Short mmCIF file of C-alpha atoms in Angstrom, two decimals:
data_model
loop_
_atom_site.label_atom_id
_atom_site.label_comp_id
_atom_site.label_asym_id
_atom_site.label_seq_id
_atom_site.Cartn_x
_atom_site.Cartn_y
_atom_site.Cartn_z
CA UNK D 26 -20.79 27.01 36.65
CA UNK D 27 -20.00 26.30 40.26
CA UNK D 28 -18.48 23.51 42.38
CA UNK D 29 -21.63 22.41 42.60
CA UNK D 30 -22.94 22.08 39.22
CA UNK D 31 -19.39 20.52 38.46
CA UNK D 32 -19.88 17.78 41.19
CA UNK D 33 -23.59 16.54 40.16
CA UNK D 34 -22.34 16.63 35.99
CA UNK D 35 -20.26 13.93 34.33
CA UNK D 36 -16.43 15.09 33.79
CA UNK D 37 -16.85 15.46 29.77
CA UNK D 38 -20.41 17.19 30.08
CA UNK D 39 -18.10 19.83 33.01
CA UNK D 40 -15.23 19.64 30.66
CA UNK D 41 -17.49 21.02 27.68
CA UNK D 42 -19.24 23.71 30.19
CA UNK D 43 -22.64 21.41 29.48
CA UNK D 44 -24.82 21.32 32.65
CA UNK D 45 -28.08 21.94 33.61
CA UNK D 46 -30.13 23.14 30.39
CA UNK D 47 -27.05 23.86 28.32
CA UNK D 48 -27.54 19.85 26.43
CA UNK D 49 -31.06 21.17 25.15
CA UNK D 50 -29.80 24.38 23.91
CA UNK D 51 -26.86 22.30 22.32
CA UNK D 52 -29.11 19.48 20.71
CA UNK D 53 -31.52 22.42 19.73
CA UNK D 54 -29.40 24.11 17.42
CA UNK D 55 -27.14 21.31 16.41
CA UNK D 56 -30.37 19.87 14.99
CA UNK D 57 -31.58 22.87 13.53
CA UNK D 58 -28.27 23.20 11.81
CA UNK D 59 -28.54 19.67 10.62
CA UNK D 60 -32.13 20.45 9.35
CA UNK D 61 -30.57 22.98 6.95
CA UNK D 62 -27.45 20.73 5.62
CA UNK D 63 -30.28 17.99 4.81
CA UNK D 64 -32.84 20.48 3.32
CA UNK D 65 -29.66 21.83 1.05
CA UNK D 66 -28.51 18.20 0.65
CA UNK D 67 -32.36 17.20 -0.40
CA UNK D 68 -32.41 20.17 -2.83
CA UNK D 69 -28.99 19.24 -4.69
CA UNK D 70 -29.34 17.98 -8.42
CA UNK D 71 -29.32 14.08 -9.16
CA UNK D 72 -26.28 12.62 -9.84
CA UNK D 73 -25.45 9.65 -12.28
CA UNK D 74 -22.45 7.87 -12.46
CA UNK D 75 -21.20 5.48 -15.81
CA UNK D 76 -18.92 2.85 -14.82
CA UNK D 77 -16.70 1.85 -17.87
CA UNK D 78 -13.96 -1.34 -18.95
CA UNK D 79 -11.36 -1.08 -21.02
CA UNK D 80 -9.90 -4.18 -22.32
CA UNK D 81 -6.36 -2.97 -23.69
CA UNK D 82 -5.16 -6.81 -24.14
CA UNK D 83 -7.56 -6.00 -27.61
CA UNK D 84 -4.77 -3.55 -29.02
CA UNK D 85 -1.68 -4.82 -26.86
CA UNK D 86 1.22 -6.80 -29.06
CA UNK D 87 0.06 -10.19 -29.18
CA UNK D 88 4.08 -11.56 -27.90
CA UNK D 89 3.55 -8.96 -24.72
CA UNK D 90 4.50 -11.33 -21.39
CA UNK D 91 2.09 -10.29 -18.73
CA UNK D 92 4.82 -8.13 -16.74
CA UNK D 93 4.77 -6.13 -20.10
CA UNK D 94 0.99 -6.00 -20.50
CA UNK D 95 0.34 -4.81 -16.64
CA UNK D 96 2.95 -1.77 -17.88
CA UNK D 97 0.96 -1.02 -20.84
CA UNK D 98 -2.06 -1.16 -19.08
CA UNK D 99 -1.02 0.98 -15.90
CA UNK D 100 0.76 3.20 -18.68
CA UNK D 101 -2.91 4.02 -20.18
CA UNK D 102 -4.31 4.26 -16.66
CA UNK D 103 -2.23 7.40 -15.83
CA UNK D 104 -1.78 8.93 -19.57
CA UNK D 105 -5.78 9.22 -19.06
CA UNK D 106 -4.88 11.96 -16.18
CA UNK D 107 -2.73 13.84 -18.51
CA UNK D 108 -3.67 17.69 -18.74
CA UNK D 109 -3.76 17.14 -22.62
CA UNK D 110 -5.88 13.88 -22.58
CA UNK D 111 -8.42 16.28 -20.15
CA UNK D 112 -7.67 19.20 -22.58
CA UNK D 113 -8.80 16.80 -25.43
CA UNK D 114 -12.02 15.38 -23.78
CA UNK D 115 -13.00 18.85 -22.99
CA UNK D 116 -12.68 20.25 -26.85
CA UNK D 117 -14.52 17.15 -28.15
CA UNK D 118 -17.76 17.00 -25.31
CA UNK D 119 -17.42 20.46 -24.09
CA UNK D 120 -17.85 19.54 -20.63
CA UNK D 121 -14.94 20.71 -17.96
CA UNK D 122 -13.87 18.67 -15.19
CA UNK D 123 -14.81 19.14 -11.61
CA UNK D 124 -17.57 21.44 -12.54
CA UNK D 125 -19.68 19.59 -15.35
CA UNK D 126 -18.23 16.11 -14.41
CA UNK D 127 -15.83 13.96 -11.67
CA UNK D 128 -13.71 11.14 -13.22
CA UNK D 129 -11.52 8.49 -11.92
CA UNK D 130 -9.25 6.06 -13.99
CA UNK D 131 -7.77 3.23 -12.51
CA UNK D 132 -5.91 -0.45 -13.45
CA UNK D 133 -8.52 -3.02 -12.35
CA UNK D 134 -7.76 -4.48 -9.70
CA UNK D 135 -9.35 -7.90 -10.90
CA UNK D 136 -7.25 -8.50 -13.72
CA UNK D 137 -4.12 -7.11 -15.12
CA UNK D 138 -5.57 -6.17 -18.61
CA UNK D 139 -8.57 -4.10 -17.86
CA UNK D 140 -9.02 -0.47 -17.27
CA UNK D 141 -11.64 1.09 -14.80
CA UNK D 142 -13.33 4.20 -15.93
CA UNK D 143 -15.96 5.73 -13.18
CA UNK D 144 -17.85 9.23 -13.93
CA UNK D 145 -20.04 11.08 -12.12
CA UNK D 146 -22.29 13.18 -13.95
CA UNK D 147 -25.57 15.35 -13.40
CA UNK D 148 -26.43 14.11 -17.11
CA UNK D 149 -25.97 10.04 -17.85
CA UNK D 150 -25.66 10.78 -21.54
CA UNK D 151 -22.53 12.78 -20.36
CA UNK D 152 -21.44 10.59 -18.08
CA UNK D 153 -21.15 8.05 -20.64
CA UNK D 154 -19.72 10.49 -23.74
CA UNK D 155 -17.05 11.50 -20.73
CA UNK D 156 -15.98 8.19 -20.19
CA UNK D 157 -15.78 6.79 -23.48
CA UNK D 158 -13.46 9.52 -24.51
CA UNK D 159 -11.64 9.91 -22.33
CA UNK D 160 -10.48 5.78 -22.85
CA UNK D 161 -10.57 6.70 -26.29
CA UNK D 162 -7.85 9.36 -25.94
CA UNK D 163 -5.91 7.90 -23.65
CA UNK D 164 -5.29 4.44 -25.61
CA UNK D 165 -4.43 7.12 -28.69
CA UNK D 166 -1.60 8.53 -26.66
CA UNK D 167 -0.51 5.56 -25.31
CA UNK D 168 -0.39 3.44 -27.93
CA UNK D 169 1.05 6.25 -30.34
CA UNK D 170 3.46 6.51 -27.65
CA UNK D 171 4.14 2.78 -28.18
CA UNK D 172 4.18 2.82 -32.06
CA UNK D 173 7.07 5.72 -31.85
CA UNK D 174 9.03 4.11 -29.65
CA UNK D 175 8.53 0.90 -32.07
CA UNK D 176 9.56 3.25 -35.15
CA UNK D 177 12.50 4.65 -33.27
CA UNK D 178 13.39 1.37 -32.26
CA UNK D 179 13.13 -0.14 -36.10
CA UNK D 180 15.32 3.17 -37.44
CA UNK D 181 17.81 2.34 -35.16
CA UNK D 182 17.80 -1.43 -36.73
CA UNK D 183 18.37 -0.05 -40.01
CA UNK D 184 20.76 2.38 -39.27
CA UNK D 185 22.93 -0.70 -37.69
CA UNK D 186 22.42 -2.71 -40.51
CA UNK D 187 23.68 -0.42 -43.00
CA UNK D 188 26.93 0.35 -41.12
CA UNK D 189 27.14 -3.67 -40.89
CA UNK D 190 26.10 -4.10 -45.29
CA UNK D 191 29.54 -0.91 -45.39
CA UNK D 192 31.46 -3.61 -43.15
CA UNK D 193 31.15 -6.49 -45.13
CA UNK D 194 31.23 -5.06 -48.13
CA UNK D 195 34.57 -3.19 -46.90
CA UNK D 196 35.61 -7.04 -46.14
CA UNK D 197 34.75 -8.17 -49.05
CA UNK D 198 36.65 -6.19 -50.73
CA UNK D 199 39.70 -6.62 -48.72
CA UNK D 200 39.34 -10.47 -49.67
CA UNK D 201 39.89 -9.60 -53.27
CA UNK D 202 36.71 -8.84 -54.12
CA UNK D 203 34.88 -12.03 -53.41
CA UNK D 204 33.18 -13.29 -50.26
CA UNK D 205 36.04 -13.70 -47.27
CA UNK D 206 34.42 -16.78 -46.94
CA UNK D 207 35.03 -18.22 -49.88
CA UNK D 208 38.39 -16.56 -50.80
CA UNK D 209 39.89 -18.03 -47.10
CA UNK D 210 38.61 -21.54 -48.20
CA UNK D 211 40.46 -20.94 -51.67
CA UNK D 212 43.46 -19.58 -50.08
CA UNK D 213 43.48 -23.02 -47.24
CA UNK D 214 42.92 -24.89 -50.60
CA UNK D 215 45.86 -23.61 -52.44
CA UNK D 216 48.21 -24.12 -49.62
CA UNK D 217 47.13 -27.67 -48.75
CA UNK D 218 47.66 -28.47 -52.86
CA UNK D 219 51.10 -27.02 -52.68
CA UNK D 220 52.41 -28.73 -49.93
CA UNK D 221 50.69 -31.95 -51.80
CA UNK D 222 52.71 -31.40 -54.81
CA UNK D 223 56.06 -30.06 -53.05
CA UNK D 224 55.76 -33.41 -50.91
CA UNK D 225 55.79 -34.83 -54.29
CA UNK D 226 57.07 -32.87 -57.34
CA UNK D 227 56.33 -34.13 -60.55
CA UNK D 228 59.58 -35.38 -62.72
CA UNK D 229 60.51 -33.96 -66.02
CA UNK D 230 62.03 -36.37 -67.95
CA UNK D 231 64.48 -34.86 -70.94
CA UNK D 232 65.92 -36.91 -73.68
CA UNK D 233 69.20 -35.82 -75.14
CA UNK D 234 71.05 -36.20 -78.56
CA UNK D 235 72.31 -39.75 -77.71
CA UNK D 236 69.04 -41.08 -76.49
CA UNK D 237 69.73 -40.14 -72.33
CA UNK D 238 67.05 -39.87 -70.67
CA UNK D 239 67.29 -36.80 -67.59
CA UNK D 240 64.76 -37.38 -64.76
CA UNK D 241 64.63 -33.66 -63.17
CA UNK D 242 62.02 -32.23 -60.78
CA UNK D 243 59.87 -29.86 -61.50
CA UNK D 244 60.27 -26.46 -60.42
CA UNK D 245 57.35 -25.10 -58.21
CA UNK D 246 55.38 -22.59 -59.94
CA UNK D 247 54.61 -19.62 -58.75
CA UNK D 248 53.04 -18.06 -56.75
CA UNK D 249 55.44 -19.49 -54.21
CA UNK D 250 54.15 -21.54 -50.98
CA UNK D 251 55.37 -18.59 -48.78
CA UNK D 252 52.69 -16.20 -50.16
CA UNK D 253 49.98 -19.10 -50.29
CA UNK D 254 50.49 -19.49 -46.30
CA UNK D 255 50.76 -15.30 -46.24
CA UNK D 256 47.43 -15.74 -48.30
CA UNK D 257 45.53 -17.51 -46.04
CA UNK D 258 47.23 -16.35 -42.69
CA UNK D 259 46.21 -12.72 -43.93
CA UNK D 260 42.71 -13.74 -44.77
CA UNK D 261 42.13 -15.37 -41.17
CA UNK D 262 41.52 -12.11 -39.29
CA UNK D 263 39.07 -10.55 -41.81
CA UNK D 264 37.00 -14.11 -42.19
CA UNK D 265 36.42 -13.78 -38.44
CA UNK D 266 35.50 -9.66 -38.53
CA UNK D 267 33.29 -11.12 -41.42
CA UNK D 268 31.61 -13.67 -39.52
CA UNK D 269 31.21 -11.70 -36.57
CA UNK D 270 29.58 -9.06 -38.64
CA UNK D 271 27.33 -11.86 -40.56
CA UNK D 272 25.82 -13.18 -37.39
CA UNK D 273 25.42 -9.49 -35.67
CA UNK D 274 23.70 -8.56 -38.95
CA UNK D 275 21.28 -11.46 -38.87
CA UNK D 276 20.71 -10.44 -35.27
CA UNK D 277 19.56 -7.24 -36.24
CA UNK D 278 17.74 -8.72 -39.07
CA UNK D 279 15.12 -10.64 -36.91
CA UNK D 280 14.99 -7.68 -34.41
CA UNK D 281 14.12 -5.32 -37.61
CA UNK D 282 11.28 -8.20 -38.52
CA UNK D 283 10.12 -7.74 -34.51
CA UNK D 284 9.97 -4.25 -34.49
CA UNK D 285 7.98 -3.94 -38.12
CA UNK D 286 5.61 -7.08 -36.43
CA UNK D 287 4.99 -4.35 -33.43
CA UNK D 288 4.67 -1.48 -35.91
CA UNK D 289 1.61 -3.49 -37.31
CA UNK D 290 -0.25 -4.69 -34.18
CA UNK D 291 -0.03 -1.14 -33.00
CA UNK D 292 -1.22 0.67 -36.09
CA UNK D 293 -3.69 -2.27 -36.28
CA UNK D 294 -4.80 -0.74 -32.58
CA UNK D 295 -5.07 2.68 -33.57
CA UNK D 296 -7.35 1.35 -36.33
CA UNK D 297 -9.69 -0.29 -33.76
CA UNK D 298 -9.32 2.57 -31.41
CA UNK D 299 -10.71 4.89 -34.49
CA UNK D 300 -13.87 2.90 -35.01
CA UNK D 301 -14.19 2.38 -31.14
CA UNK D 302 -17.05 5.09 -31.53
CA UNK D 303 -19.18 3.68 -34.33
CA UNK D 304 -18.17 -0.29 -33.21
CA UNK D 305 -17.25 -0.96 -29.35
CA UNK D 306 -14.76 -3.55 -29.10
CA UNK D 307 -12.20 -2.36 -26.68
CA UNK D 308 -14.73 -0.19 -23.91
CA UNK D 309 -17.32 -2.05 -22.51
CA UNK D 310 -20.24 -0.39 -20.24
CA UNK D 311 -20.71 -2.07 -16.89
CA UNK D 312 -23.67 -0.11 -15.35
CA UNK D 313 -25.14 3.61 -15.95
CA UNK D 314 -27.08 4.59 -12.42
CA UNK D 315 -28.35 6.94 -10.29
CA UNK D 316 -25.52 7.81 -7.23
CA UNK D 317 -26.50 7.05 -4.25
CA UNK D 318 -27.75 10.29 -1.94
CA UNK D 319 -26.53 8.64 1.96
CA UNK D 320 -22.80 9.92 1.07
CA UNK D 321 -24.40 13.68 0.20
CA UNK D 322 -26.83 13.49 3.38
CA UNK D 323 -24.63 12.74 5.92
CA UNK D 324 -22.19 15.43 4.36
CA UNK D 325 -24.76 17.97 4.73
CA UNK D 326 -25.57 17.12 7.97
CA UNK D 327 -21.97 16.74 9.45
CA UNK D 328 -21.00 20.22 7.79
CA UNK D 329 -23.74 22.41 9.42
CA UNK D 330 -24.38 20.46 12.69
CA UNK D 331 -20.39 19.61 13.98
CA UNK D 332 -19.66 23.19 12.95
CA UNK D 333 -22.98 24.72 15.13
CA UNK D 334 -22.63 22.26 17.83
CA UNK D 335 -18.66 23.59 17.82
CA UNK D 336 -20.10 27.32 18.60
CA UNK D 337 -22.48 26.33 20.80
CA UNK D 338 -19.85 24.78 23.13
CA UNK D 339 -17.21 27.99 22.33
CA UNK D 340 -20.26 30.11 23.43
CA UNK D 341 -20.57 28.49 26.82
CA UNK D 342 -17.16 28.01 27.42
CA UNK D 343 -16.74 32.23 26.79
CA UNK D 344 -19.80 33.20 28.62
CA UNK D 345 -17.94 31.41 31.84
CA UNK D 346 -15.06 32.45 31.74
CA UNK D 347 -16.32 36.29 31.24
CA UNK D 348 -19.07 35.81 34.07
CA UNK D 349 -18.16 36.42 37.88
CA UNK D 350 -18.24 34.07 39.86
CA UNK D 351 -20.90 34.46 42.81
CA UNK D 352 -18.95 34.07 46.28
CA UNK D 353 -19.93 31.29 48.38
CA UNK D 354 -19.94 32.19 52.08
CA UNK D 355 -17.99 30.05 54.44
CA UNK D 356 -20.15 28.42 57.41
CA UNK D 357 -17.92 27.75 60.90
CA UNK D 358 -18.44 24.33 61.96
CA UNK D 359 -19.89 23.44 65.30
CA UNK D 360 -17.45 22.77 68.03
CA UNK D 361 -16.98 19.50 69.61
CA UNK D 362 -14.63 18.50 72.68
CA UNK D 363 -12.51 15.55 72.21
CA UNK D 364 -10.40 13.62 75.20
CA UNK D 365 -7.95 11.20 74.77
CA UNK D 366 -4.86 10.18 75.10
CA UNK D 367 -2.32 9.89 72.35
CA UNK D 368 0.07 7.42 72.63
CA UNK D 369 3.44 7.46 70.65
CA UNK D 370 3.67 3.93 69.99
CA UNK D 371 3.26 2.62 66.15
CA UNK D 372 0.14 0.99 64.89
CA UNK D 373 -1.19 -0.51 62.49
CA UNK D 374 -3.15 1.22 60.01
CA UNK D 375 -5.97 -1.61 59.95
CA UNK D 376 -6.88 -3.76 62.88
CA UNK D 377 -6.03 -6.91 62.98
CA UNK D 378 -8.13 -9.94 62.80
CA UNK D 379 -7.85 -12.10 66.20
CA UNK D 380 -9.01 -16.05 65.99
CA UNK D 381 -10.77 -17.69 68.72
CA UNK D 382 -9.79 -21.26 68.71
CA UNK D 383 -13.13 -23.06 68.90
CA UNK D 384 -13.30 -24.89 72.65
CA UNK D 385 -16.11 -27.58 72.91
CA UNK D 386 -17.71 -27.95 76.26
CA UNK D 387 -19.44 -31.26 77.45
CA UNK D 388 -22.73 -30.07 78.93
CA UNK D 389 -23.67 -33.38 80.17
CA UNK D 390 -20.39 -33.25 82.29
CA UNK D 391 -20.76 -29.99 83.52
CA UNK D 392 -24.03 -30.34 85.07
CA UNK D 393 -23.56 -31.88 88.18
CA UNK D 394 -20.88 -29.80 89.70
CA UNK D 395 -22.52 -26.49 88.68
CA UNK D 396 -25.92 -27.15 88.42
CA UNK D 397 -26.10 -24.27 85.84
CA UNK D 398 -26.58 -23.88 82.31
CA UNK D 399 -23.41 -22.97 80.67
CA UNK D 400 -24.69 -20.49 78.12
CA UNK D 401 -26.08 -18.43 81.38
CA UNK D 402 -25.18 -15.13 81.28
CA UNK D 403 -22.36 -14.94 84.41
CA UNK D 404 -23.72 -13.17 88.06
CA UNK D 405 -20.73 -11.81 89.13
CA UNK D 406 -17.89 -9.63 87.51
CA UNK D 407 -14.49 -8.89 88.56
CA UNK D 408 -13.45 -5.39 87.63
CA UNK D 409 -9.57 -4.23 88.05
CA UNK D 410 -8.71 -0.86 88.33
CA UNK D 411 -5.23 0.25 87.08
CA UNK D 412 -3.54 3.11 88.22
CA UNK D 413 -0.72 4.28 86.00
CA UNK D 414 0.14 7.39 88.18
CA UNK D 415 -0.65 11.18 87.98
CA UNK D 416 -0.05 10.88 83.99
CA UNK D 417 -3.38 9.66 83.49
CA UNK D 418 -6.64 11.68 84.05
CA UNK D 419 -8.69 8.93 84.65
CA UNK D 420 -8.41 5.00 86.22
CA UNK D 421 -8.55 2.37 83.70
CA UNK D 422 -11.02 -0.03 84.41
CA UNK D 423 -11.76 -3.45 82.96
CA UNK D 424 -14.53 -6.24 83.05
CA UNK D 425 -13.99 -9.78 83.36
CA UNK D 426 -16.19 -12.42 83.40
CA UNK D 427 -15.43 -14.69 86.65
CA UNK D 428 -15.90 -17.48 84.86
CA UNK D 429 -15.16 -16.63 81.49
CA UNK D 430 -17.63 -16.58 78.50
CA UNK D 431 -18.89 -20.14 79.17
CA UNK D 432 -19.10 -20.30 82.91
CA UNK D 433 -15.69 -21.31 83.35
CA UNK D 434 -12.03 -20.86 81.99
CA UNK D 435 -12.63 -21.54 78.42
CA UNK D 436 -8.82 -22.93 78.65
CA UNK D 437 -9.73 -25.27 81.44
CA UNK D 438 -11.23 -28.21 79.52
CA UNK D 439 -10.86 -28.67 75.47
CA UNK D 440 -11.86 -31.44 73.75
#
């Protein structure tokens, strides 16, 4: 490719090596190329694809808030891209991944609850069979995943409430065998009846041999009030351990009733996941159809013609680079004689713009002293020679009109 060819081509088309007849050869076999990819393309088996929704609010806890259902939900989205959910769909259809089947599994993006399930399948009966086991499987993980963590969860509850039963019962005992409850209320009792009665003892009257009558109090009986306040003052500390334990054991209690609620709803899942095969309730089919063939065509035809047309183009570029270049002769350019002078004084690199200032003439005035018409070209020039000395080769000569332009001074009359 030469200066020339480079200077009647577009940059890119230069850029590419593409001049002259190159763009046929190019579009030749890029088509060509293409041809093939779409023959291929044409030639590939039908494809079907099942689109699937899984509604796991069916089998979710019925108390879940919806922060905890969009968990569970995005929980079965990815268990369904386990290896051993694929492992388990591939035992029970015999059909392997990528080369009898594509699937994806997503959370809908509609609503919170629902599962997409999209597979692509030469076969729509296994397209479908895919699908539905693969939700199958992964709500069995997931929600067996769930109903462990509830059984964990409800062992742990027991466990707490029998070191809470040993507690109290450890209490209880400590109280003297009856509930701290009721032995602290006895012992409050006992001390409030004392102090009663030592506010004001009974009298004992005595009547001697002569007839005297002794008024004496009456001793306190024992125990004495000391150990009634010791009673109760001992019996303070345990009623509040006991309470304490009471209300942490109810606590656990109604969390124990929870968790054996969430044991049910989930086994009550896995029941409805079981029959999901003989009586849909959870997987719903949205639409079994043909794929649509553009996505394949243009694939085709993009991965033999871009990779041709690339060639083509490396081709070109290598056969000009490895070709010599032909050399261009150089022509001498005719003489020509220039005279001049040059001066050394600066100017401007455009010429500037001079304005005439318009001058109106009265013709009616002018006509009687000249006689002539004032847009007559003059009769008579004035030319001035100037002589600058021996610098200059030649006289400088210039042309005036005597008159001016318009038969006169122009700056004579105005107006």
């Amino acid at each position: 490719m030469n200066e020339g060819d480079t200077q009647k081509s577009g940059e890119l088309s230069s850029f590419l090596h593409l001049t002259g007849w190159r763009p046929l050869v190019l579009a030749l076999i890029a088509g060509l190329a293409g041809a093939i990819g779409l023959f291929m393309a044409l030639r590939a088996p039908v494809e079907w694809q099942a689109r699937y929704t899984l509604n796991a609010q069916r089998i979710a806890d019925d108390d879940f808030t919806p922060q905890e259902l969009d968990i569970f939900v995005e929980e079965i989205a990815q268990t369904a891209k386990f290896p051993q959910v694929i492992q388990a769909v591939e035992a029970r259809t015999n059909l392997v991944e990528e080369d009898d089947y594509l699937i994806t599994v997503n959370q809908s993006g509609s609503t919170l609850a629902n599962v997409d399930i999209n597979v692509v399948s030469e076969n729509p009966e296994e397209a479908q069979l895919v699908a539905k086991e693969t939700g199958i499987e992964a709500m069995q993980v997931t929600l067996n995943k769930v109903l462990g963590g509830h059984v964990a969860s409800a062992d742990q509850i027991t466990d707490s409430i029998r070191e809470i039963e040993t507690t109290i019962t450890d209490l209880t005992v400590d109280a003297g065998g009856i509930n701290p409850q009721i032995a602290y209320d006895i012992a409050v009792q006992n001390v409030i009846d004392r102090r009663t009665r030592n506010a004001n003892p009974p009298d004992i009257r005595e009547t001697d041999a002569d007839g005297n009558v002794t008024i004496t109090e009456e001793p306190e009986p024992a125990p004495p009030l000391a150990e009634l306040e010791a009673r109760a003052t001992a019996l303070e500390p345990i009623l509040r351990e006991y309470n304490n334990e009471v209300a942490a054991l109810d606590a656990l209690n109604q969390r124990l009733a929870e968790r054996n609620d969430d044991i049910r709803d989930s086994r009550a899942g896995l029941a409805l996941i079981d029959a999901e095969r003989e009586d849909p309730l959870i997987i719903s089919e949205v639409v079994t159809e043909e794929t649509s063939r553009i996505a394949g065509l243009l694939t085709g035809l993009l991965m033999f013609a871009v990779p041709a047309a690339l060639l083509v183009i490396l081709l070109f570029v290598i056969y000009d680079a490895l070709r010599k270049k032909p050399e261009v002769p150089l022509r001498r350019a005719d003489d020509f004689e220039a005279a001049g002078v040059l001066e050394a004084n600066a100017h401007r690199a455009l010429p500037e713009g001079v304005v005439t200032p318009l001058v109106v003439v009265d013709e009616e005035e002018l006509k009687p002293e000249t006689g002539d018409d004032i847009l007559a070209e003059p009769d008579e020039a004035e030319v001035i020679v100037e002589d600058d000395g021996p610098e200059d080769d030649e006289p400088k000569a210039k042309k005036r009109s005597k008159d001016g332009r318009w038969g006169r001074d122009a700056s004579s009359k105005a107006g």
